[in-house]
Coordinates of C-alpha atoms in Angstrom, one line a residue:
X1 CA 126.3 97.5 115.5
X2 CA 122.9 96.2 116.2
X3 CA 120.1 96.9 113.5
X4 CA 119.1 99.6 116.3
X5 CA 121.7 101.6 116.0
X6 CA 121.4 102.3 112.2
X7 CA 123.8 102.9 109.8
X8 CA 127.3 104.4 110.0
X9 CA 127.8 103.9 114.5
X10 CA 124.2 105.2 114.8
X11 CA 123.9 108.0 112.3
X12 CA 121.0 108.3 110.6
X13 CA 120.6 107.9 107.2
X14 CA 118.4 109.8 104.2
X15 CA 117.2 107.1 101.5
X16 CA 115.6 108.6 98.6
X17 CA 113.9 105.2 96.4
X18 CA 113.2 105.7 92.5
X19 CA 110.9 103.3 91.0
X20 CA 109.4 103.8 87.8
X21 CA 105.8 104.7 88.3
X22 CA 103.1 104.4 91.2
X23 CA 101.8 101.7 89.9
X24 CA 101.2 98.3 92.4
X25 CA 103.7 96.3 91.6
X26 CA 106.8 94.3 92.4
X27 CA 109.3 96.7 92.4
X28 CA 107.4 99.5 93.9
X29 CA 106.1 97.5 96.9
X30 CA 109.4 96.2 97.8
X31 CA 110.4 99.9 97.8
X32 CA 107.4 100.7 99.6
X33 CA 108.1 98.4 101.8
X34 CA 112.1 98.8 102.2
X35 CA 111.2 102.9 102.9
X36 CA 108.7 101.8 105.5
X37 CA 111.0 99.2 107.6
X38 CA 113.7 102.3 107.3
X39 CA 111.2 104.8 109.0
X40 CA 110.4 103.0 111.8
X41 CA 113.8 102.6 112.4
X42 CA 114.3 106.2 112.1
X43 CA 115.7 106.7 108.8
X44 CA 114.5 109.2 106.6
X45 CA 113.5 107.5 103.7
X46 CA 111.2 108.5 101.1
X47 CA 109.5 106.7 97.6
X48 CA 109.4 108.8 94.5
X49 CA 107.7 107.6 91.9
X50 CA 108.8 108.8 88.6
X51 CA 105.9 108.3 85.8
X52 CA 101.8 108.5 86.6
X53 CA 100.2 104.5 86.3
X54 CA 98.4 103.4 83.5
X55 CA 94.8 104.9 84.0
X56 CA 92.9 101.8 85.5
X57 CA 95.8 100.4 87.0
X58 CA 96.3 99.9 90.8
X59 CA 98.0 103.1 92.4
X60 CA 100.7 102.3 95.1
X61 CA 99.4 105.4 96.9
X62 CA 101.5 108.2 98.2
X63 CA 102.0 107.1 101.6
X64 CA 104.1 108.8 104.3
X65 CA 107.6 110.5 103.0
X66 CA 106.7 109.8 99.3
X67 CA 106.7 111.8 96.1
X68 CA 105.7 111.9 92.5
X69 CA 104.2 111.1 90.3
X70 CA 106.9 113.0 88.7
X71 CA 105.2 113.5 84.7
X72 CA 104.1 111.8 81.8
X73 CA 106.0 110.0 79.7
X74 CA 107.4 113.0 76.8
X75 CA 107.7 112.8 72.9
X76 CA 111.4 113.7 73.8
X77 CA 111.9 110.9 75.7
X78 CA 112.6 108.2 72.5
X79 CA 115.6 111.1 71.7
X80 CA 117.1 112.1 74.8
X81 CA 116.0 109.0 77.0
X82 CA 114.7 111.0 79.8
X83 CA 111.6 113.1 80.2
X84 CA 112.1 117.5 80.9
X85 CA 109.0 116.9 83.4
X86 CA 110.7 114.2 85.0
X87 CA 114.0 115.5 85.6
X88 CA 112.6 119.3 86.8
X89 CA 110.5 117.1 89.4
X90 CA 112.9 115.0 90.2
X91 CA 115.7 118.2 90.9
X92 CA 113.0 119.2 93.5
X93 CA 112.4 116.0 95.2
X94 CA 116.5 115.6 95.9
X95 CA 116.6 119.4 96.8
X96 CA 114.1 118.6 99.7
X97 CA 114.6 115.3 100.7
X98 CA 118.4 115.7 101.2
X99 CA 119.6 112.3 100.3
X100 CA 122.4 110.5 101.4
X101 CA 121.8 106.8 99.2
X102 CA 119.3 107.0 96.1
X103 CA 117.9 103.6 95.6
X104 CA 116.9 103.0 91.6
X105 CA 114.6 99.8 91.3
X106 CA 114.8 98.9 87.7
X107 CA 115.7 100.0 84.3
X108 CA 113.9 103.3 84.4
X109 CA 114.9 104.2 87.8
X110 CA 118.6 103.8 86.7
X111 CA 118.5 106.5 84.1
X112 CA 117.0 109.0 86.6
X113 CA 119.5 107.2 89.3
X114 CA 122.4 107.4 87.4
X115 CA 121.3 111.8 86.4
X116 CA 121.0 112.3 90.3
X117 CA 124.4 110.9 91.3
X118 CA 125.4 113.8 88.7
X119 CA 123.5 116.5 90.2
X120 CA 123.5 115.5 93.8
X121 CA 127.2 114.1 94.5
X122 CA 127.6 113.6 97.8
X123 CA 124.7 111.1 97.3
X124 CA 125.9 107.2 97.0
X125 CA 123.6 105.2 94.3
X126 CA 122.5 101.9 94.1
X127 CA 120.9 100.0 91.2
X128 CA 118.8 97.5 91.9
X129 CA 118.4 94.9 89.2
X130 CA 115.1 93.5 89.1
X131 CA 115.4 91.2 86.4
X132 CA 117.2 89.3 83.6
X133 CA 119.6 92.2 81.9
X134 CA 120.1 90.6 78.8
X135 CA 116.3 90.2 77.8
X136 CA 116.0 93.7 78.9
X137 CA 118.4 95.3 77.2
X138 CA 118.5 93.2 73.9
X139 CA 120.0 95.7 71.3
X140 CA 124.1 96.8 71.4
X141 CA 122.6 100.8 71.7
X142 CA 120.9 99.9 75.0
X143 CA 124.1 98.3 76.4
X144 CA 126.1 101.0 75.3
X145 CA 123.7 103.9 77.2
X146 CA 123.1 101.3 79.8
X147 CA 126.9 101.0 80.6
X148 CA 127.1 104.7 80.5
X149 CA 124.7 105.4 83.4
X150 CA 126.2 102.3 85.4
X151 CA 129.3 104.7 85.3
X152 CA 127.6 106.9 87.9
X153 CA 126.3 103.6 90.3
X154 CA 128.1 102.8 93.6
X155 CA 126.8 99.1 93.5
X156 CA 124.5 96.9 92.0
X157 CA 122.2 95.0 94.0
X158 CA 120.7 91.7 92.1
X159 CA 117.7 89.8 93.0
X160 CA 119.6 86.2 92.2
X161 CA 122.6 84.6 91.5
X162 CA 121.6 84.1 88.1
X163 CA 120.3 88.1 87.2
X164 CA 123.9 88.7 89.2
X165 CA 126.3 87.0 87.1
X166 CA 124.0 88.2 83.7
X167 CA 124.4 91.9 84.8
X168 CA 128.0 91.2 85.1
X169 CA 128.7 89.1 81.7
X170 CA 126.5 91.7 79.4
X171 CA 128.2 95.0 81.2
X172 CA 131.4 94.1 81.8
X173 CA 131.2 95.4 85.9
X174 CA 133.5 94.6 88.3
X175 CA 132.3 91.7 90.6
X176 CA 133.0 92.9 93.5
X177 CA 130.3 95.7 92.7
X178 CA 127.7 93.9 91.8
X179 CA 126.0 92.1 94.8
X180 CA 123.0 89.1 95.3
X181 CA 120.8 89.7 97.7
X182 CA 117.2 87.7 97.5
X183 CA 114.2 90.3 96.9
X184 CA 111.7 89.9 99.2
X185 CA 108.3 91.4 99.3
X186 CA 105.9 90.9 102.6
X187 CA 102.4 89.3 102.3

């Protein structure tokens, strides 16, 4: 199958990306980026960003396909771990875009990731993990709801060999789901 032909013998796929806010930044620009690259190949693939960016801070922008900001961070959110005006948007944005693979970049995006693979099941989801899990989630109650949520991700998709083998070592998850593949973000 040449990159031409797409996914699946030529089928064409629906990404949907999570990242945690439209703010400029790692994450978001390699999602950005990623949904771009799948367009022109004729994917449909969409960003949605899930909180509003600092106020001052660079904005990614919306650009073509993309959605969100979904709300503001909620006083329920410290409780329940997820915010009302977040989850209402984000039923909306898989009810339209359709898709067949939601991409979570990063801790936030899992949470939301993790709720759409619930609502939305024919959906696969992948977590990318951006970073060092263990500094991340540094307190036995963020493991525990951490693990939960990685109970409704397909595969885990680490930036290095090192974040790889952490991930695997502080979740217990099967190495054969958890795969490295260098992050790269165009200049």
């Amino acid at each position: 199958m040449t990159h031409e032909e797409g996914f699946a013998g030529g089928r064409r796929m629906r990404v949907l990306h999570l990242v945690s806010s439209d703010q400029r930044r790692g994450a978001e620009v390699f999602a950005s980026q990623l949904a771009g690259r799948l367009r022109s190949r004729g994917h449909g693939a969409a960003v949605c960003a899930l909180y509003r960016a600092p106020d001052g801070a660079e904005g990614l922008g919306s650009g073509e396909g993309g959605y969100g900001p979904l709300g503001g961070r909620s006083v329920l959110e410290p409780l329940v771990r997820f915010s009302p005006a977040v989850v209402w948007g984000l039923r909306g944005v898989v009810r339209e875009h359709r898709p067949d693979v939601i991409v979570a970049h990063g801790s936030s995006a899992l949470r939301y990731g993790a709720l759409c693979r619930l609502v939305w099941r024919r959906a696969r989801t992948v977590y990318i993990n951006i970073g060092t899990a263990s500094f991340w989630a540094n307190t036995a109650g963020r493991v525990r709801f951490n693990r939960l949520l990685l109970r409704g991700i397909d595969a885990v998709v680490s930036v290095s060999e090192h974040t790889r083998r952490d991930f695997m070592e502080l979740y217990s998850y099967p190495g054969d789901r958890v795969a490295f593949i260098p992050n790269a973000v165009e200049s």
